[in-house]
Coordinates of C-alpha atoms in Angstrom, one line a residue:
M170 CA 0.0 0.0 0.0
T171 CA 1.3 3.4 -0.9
D172 CA 1.9 6.3 1.4
L173 CA -1.0 8.1 -0.4
G174 CA -3.3 5.3 0.4
T175 CA -2.5 5.3 4.1
R176 CA -2.4 9.1 4.5
P177 CA -5.2 10.3 6.8
P178 CA -7.6 12.9 5.3
P179 CA -6.7 16.5 6.1
A180 CA -8.2 17.9 9.3
L181 CA -11.1 20.3 9.0
P182 CA -10.3 24.0 9.6
A183 CA -10.6 24.9 13.2
L184 CA -13.5 27.2 14.2
P185 CA -12.3 30.8 14.8
T186 CA -11.6 31.2 18.5
L187 CA -13.1 33.9 20.6
R188 CA -9.7 35.4 20.9
R189 CA -9.3 35.6 17.1
A190 CA -12.8 37.0 16.8
A191 CA -12.5 39.3 19.8
P192 CA -11.8 42.6 17.9
A193 CA -14.8 42.0 15.7
L194 CA -17.1 41.1 18.6
L195 CA -16.0 44.0 20.8
G196 CA -16.4 46.4 17.9
Y197 CA -19.8 45.0 17.2
A198 CA -20.9 45.3 20.8
A199 CA -19.7 48.9 20.9
V200 CA -21.8 49.8 17.9
R201 CA -24.8 48.1 19.3
V202 CA -24.4 49.9 22.7
L203 CA -24.0 53.2 20.9
G204 CA -27.3 52.5 19.0
L205 CA -29.1 51.6 22.2
V206 CA -27.9 54.7 24.0
A207 CA -29.0 56.9 21.1
L208 CA -32.4 55.2 21.1
A209 CA -32.8 55.7 24.9
V210 CA -31.9 59.4 24.7
W211 CA -34.1 60.1 21.7
S212 CA -37.0 58.1 23.2
A213 CA -36.7 59.8 26.6
A214 CA -36.9 63.2 24.8
R215 CA -40.2 62.1 23.2
D216 CA -41.5 60.6 26.4
K217 CA -41.4 57.0 24.9
S218 CA -40.0 53.8 26.3
A219 CA -37.0 52.6 24.3
Y220 CA -37.3 49.1 25.7
K221 CA -40.9 48.9 24.5
L222 CA -39.9 50.0 21.0
L223 CA -37.4 47.1 21.0
T224 CA -39.7 44.4 22.5
A225 CA -43.3 45.3 22.4
R226 CA -44.2 46.7 19.0
W227 CA -44.7 45.5 15.4
D228 CA -43.6 41.9 14.8
S229 CA -42.2 41.4 18.3
V230 CA -45.8 41.5 19.6
W231 CA -46.8 38.8 17.2
Y232 CA -43.8 36.6 18.2
T233 CA -44.5 37.0 21.9
R234 CA -48.2 36.2 21.4
V235 CA -47.2 32.9 19.6
A236 CA -44.9 32.1 22.5
E237 CA -47.5 32.7 25.1
L238 CA -50.7 31.5 23.4
G239 CA -49.6 29.4 20.5
Y240 CA -50.9 29.6 16.9
G241 CA -54.4 30.4 15.9
Y242 CA -54.7 34.1 16.6
E243 CA -55.7 36.4 13.8
V244 CA -56.9 39.9 13.2
R245 CA -59.6 40.7 10.6
L246 CA -59.2 44.2 9.2
P247 CA -62.1 46.4 7.9
N248 CA -60.9 45.9 4.3
G249 CA -61.3 42.2 4.6
D250 CA -57.6 41.3 5.1
V251 CA -56.8 38.6 7.6
H252 CA -53.6 38.9 9.6
S253 CA -52.8 35.4 11.0
N254 CA -49.9 34.6 13.3
L255 CA -49.3 31.5 11.2
A256 CA -47.3 33.8 9.0
F257 CA -44.6 33.9 11.7
F258 CA -42.2 31.0 11.7
P259 CA -41.8 29.2 15.1
L260 CA -38.2 29.0 16.2
L261 CA -38.0 32.4 17.9
P262 CA -41.3 32.0 19.8
W263 CA -40.2 28.5 20.8
L264 CA -37.0 29.9 22.3
E265 CA -38.9 32.7 24.0
R266 CA -41.3 30.2 25.6
L267 CA -38.3 28.0 26.7
L268 CA -36.4 30.9 28.2
A269 CA -39.5 32.3 29.9
S270 CA -40.3 28.9 31.4
V271 CA -36.9 28.5 33.1
T272 CA -36.4 32.1 34.2
P273 CA -38.4 34.9 35.7
M274 CA -38.3 36.7 32.3
S275 CA -41.5 37.8 30.5
Y276 CA -41.9 36.6 26.9
A277 CA -40.8 40.1 25.7
D278 CA -37.7 40.0 27.9
A279 CA -37.0 36.5 26.6
G280 CA -37.3 37.7 23.0
F281 CA -34.9 40.6 23.6
T282 CA -32.4 38.3 25.3
V283 CA -32.5 35.8 22.5
S284 CA -32.0 38.6 19.9
V285 CA -29.0 40.1 21.9
V286 CA -27.3 36.7 22.2
A287 CA -28.2 35.8 18.6
S288 CA -26.8 39.1 17.3
L289 CA -23.4 38.3 18.9
A290 CA -23.5 34.8 17.4
A291 CA -24.4 36.3 14.1
A292 CA -21.5 38.7 14.3
W293 CA -19.2 35.8 15.1
G294 CA -20.6 33.9 12.2
V295 CA -20.1 36.8 9.8
F296 CA -16.5 37.1 11.0
A297 CA -15.9 33.4 10.6
V298 CA -17.1 33.4 7.0
A299 CA -15.2 36.6 6.0
D300 CA -12.1 35.5 7.9
H301 CA -12.1 32.1 6.2
V302 CA -12.4 33.7 2.7
Y303 CA -10.5 37.0 3.0
G304 CA -8.6 37.0 6.2
R305 CA -8.9 38.3 9.8
R306 CA -8.8 42.1 9.0
A307 CA -11.6 41.8 6.4
G308 CA -13.5 39.7 8.8
V309 CA -13.4 42.4 11.5
C310 CA -14.4 45.0 8.9
A311 CA -17.3 42.9 7.6
V312 CA -18.7 42.6 11.1
L313 CA -18.5 46.3 11.7
L314 CA -20.1 47.1 8.4
W315 CA -23.0 44.7 9.2
A316 CA -23.3 46.5 12.6
V317 CA -23.5 50.0 11.2
L318 CA -26.1 49.4 8.5
P319 CA -28.8 52.1 8.6
V320 CA -31.4 49.6 10.0
G321 CA -28.8 47.9 12.3
I322 CA -31.0 48.7 15.3
V323 CA -33.2 45.8 14.2
Q324 CA -30.4 43.5 15.3
S325 CA -31.2 44.5 18.9
M326 CA -35.0 44.1 18.6
A327 CA -37.0 41.1 19.6
Y328 CA -37.2 40.2 15.9
S329 CA -36.0 37.1 14.1
E330 CA -33.4 38.8 11.8
S331 CA -30.4 38.3 14.3
L332 CA -31.4 34.7 15.0
F333 CA -31.7 33.9 11.3
T334 CA -28.5 35.6 10.4
A335 CA -26.6 33.6 13.0
L336 CA -27.9 30.3 11.8
A337 CA -27.3 31.3 8.1
A338 CA -23.8 32.5 8.7
W339 CA -22.7 29.5 10.6
S340 CA -24.4 27.2 8.1
L341 CA -22.5 28.9 5.3
Y342 CA -19.2 28.6 7.3
A343 CA -19.9 24.9 7.8
V344 CA -20.4 24.5 4.0
L345 CA -17.2 26.3 3.3
T346 CA -15.2 24.1 5.7
G347 CA -16.8 20.8 4.8
R348 CA -18.9 20.3 7.8
W349 CA -21.9 19.0 5.8
L350 CA -24.1 17.6 8.6
T351 CA -23.6 20.8 10.6
A352 CA -24.5 22.9 7.6
G353 CA -27.7 20.9 6.9
T354 CA -28.8 21.0 10.6
L355 CA -28.3 24.8 10.8
A356 CA -30.1 25.2 7.5
L357 CA -33.0 23.2 8.9
L358 CA -33.1 25.6 11.9
A359 CA -32.9 28.6 9.7
G360 CA -35.9 27.3 7.8
L361 CA -37.8 27.3 11.0
T362 CA -36.9 30.9 11.6
R363 CA -37.9 32.8 8.5
P364 CA -39.3 32.0 5.0
V365 CA -36.0 33.2 3.6
G366 CA -34.5 30.1 5.1
L367 CA -34.9 28.8 1.5
A368 CA -31.8 30.8 0.7
V369 CA -29.7 28.8 3.2
V370 CA -31.1 25.6 1.8
A371 CA -30.3 26.7 -1.8
A372 CA -26.7 27.4 -0.7
V373 CA -26.3 24.0 0.9
W374 CA -27.8 22.2 -2.1
T375 CA -25.8 24.1 -4.7
A376 CA -22.5 23.6 -2.9
A377 CA -23.2 19.9 -2.3
I378 CA -24.2 19.3 -6.0
A379 CA -21.3 21.3 -7.3
S380 CA -18.9 19.4 -5.1
C381 CA -20.3 16.1 -6.3
L382 CA -20.2 17.1 -10.0
Q383 CA -16.6 18.1 -9.6
G384 CA -15.8 14.8 -8.1
V385 CA -14.2 16.4 -5.0
R386 CA -14.5 14.8 -1.6
N387 CA -14.5 18.0 0.5
Q388 CA -11.9 17.6 3.2
G389 CA -12.0 13.9 2.8
E390 CA -15.7 13.5 3.8
P391 CA -17.7 10.8 2.0
V392 CA -20.5 11.7 -0.4
W393 CA -23.2 10.4 1.9
R394 CA -22.6 13.3 4.3
R395 CA -23.4 15.8 1.5
A396 CA -26.4 13.8 0.5
L397 CA -27.7 13.6 4.1
A398 CA -27.1 17.4 4.5
M399 CA -29.2 18.0 1.4
L400 CA -31.9 15.8 2.8
I401 CA -31.9 17.5 6.2
A402 CA -31.6 21.2 5.1
P403 CA -35.1 21.8 3.8
L404 CA -37.0 19.9 6.5
G405 CA -37.5 23.0 8.7
A406 CA -39.1 25.2 6.2
A407 CA -40.9 22.4 4.4
G408 CA -42.2 21.0 7.7
Y409 CA -43.6 24.3 8.9
V410 CA -45.2 25.1 5.6
L411 CA -46.8 21.7 5.3
W412 CA -48.0 22.0 8.9
V413 CA -49.7 25.3 8.2
G414 CA -51.3 23.8 5.1
H415 CA -52.7 21.0 7.3
R416 CA -53.8 23.4 10.0
T417 CA -55.6 25.6 7.6
G418 CA -57.0 22.7 5.6
K419 CA -55.7 24.2 2.4
G420 CA -53.0 21.7 1.5
P421 CA -49.3 22.4 0.7
L422 CA -50.0 25.9 -0.5
G423 CA -51.9 27.0 2.6
Y424 CA -49.0 29.1 3.8
L425 CA -49.3 31.2 0.6
D426 CA -52.9 31.9 1.5
V427 CA -51.8 33.0 5.0
Q428 CA -49.3 35.4 3.4
A429 CA -51.9 36.6 1.0
G430 CA -54.0 37.7 4.0
W431 CA -51.1 40.0 4.8
R432 CA -51.1 41.2 1.2
N433 CA -47.6 39.7 0.9
G434 CA -46.3 37.4 -1.8
F435 CA -43.8 37.1 -4.6
D436 CA -44.6 38.9 -7.9
G437 CA -41.1 39.3 -9.4
G438 CA -40.8 42.9 -8.2
A439 CA -43.8 44.3 -10.2
A440 CA -45.5 45.8 -7.1
F441 CA -42.2 47.3 -5.9
A442 CA -41.6 48.8 -9.3
R443 CA -45.1 50.4 -9.2
F444 CA -44.3 51.7 -5.7
V445 CA -41.1 53.4 -6.9
A446 CA -42.8 54.8 -10.0
D447 CA -45.6 56.3 -7.8
K448 CA -43.0 58.3 -6.0
F449 CA -42.4 60.4 -9.1
T450 CA -45.9 61.9 -9.1
S451 CA -44.9 64.8 -6.9
F452 CA -41.6 66.6 -6.2
P453 CA -40.9 65.8 -2.6
S454 CA -41.6 62.1 -3.0
A455 CA -39.6 62.0 -6.2
L456 CA -36.4 62.4 -4.1
A457 CA -37.4 59.2 -2.2
G458 CA -38.0 57.5 -5.6
I459 CA -34.5 58.5 -6.7
G460 CA -33.1 57.2 -3.4
L461 CA -34.8 53.9 -3.9
I462 CA -33.5 53.5 -7.5
V463 CA -30.0 54.3 -6.3
G464 CA -30.3 51.8 -3.4
V465 CA -31.4 49.0 -5.7
G466 CA -28.6 49.9 -8.2
L467 CA -26.1 49.7 -5.3
L468 CA -27.3 46.3 -4.4
I469 CA -27.0 45.1 -8.0
W470 CA -23.6 46.6 -8.2
L471 CA -22.4 45.0 -5.0
Y472 CA -23.7 41.6 -6.1
A473 CA -21.9 42.0 -9.5
V474 CA -18.7 42.8 -7.6
C475 CA -19.1 39.7 -5.5
V476 CA -19.4 37.7 -8.7
R477 CA -16.5 39.4 -10.3
Q478 CA -14.4 38.7 -7.2
R479 CA -15.4 35.1 -7.4
Q480 CA -16.9 34.7 -4.0
P481 CA -17.5 31.1 -3.1
L482 CA -20.6 29.7 -4.8
P483 CA -22.6 29.2 -1.5
L484 CA -22.2 32.8 -0.6
L485 CA -23.3 34.0 -4.1
V486 CA -26.3 31.7 -4.1
Y487 CA -27.3 32.7 -0.5
A488 CA -27.0 36.5 -1.0
G489 CA -28.7 36.3 -4.4
V490 CA -31.7 34.5 -3.1
V491 CA -32.1 36.7 0.0
T492 CA -31.8 39.8 -2.2
L493 CA -34.3 38.4 -4.8
L494 CA -36.9 37.5 -2.2
A495 CA -36.6 40.9 -0.5
L496 CA -36.9 43.0 -3.6
C497 CA -39.6 40.9 -5.2
A498 CA -42.0 40.7 -2.3
S499 CA -45.2 42.3 -3.2
S500 CA -45.9 44.3 0.0
Y501 CA -44.4 46.0 3.0
F502 CA -42.0 48.1 0.9
G503 CA -40.7 50.0 3.9
S504 CA -39.5 46.7 5.4
K505 CA -37.2 45.8 2.5
P506 CA -34.0 47.2 4.1
R507 CA -34.8 45.1 7.2
L508 CA -35.3 42.0 5.0
L509 CA -31.9 42.6 3.4
L510 CA -30.1 42.5 6.8
P511 CA -29.2 38.8 6.5
A512 CA -27.5 39.4 3.0
F513 CA -24.1 40.0 4.7
P514 CA -22.0 38.5 1.8
L515 CA -22.9 41.7 -0.2
L516 CA -20.8 43.6 2.3
L517 CA -17.6 41.6 1.7
P518 CA -16.3 43.8 -1.2
L519 CA -16.7 46.9 1.0
A520 CA -15.1 45.0 3.9
Q521 CA -12.0 44.3 1.7
A522 CA -11.8 47.9 0.7
L523 CA -12.1 49.1 4.3
A524 CA -9.5 46.5 5.4
R525 CA -7.0 48.0 2.9
L526 CA -7.1 51.4 4.6
R527 CA -4.9 52.4 7.5
T528 CA -6.3 51.4 10.8
S529 CA -6.8 55.0 11.9
R530 CA -8.6 55.9 8.8
S531 CA -10.8 52.8 8.8
A532 CA -11.7 53.4 12.4
L533 CA -12.6 57.0 11.6
V534 CA -14.8 56.0 8.8
T535 CA -16.5 53.2 10.7
G536 CA -17.0 55.5 13.8
A537 CA -18.6 58.2 11.7
V538 CA -21.0 55.8 10.0
A539 CA -21.8 54.2 13.4
V540 CA -22.9 57.5 14.9
A541 CA -25.0 58.2 11.8
S542 CA -26.5 54.8 12.0
A543 CA -27.3 55.2 15.7
V544 CA -29.0 58.5 15.2
Y545 CA -31.0 57.2 12.2
G546 CA -32.0 54.1 14.2
A547 CA -33.3 56.2 17.1
F548 CA -35.2 58.5 14.7
W549 CA -36.6 55.5 12.7
L550 CA -38.0 53.6 15.7
N551 CA -39.5 56.7 17.2
G552 CA -41.1 57.5 13.9
S553 CA -42.8 54.9 11.6
G554 CA -40.5 52.1 12.6
P555 CA -40.2 48.8 10.9
P556 CA -43.5 47.2 9.8

């Protein structure tokens, strides 16, 4: 037997340690604290509760209601629309219920705690992916850029964005490092968190199929692990959607009817295009229309740069599906920036550019944007806020 035949398979890359990720996590925590302080000051000036804005409004109320009472609650609006809590995927309320059952926390407190912990896990996952692909400095910059997004305050809300991003980022890292069963399991959990969990499933499937077609045994792992990951990955989303169909008595497409009650669906972006076009009917709103067009153009440009830089296929598929689903949803146009929060691979070209600057200059740029993001987040939540 040759040396090649007896040589053990190469070890999987080690997970990035807390020590390696510490600069990214500390920077992320500092940005989030800055955002919370700005929110507290702004809210106090308007005689509002910052904590209530984070935990007891909009979607957070729906999640806590599911955690406390289970599914079956719905609101019938005067125009005939039916808002059912079946539209909200179950993992976050499950965690809220679990935490509330073993601690003195209320369901709202539990939701906030889950989001805070999940946001740190998400930041670590974003760092892990960027560090693996582009190095530690780019990883730190990617985390900071994700933190200072204009709607970054959502990462601290009792919403499911942070939890989903954490599961998605670590699933992608598992794919990149050949941990197929871990990738499939995390994709399953992501599919129980938000409908866009399909993006994680697509990334796992695409990477596994591409690996098999190329005849490459990733890190020495047998093919059956990839096949099992492909089998596991969609079970979360598929299981919940089928359960909703059974619960409503409308079959496999019952979840689409639930979403239709919220006037939400997938129309290829036609409704969003009409929404943007309507902004040009008067001068003040035309400025918003121009801003929307520039924003969409920036997203397309960033994705094109990601393709040109040959980002790993799983990242391209994941970011592409998240962006497509966000832009092509037929309702809740004001929530699109929030829906794009999990698309962190789009930030990697900017992270590389920031990493090439001197540390003092990159810190100055990041700090200035962090202040602007904190002020905007405080203004946003005290105004219309995220739908």
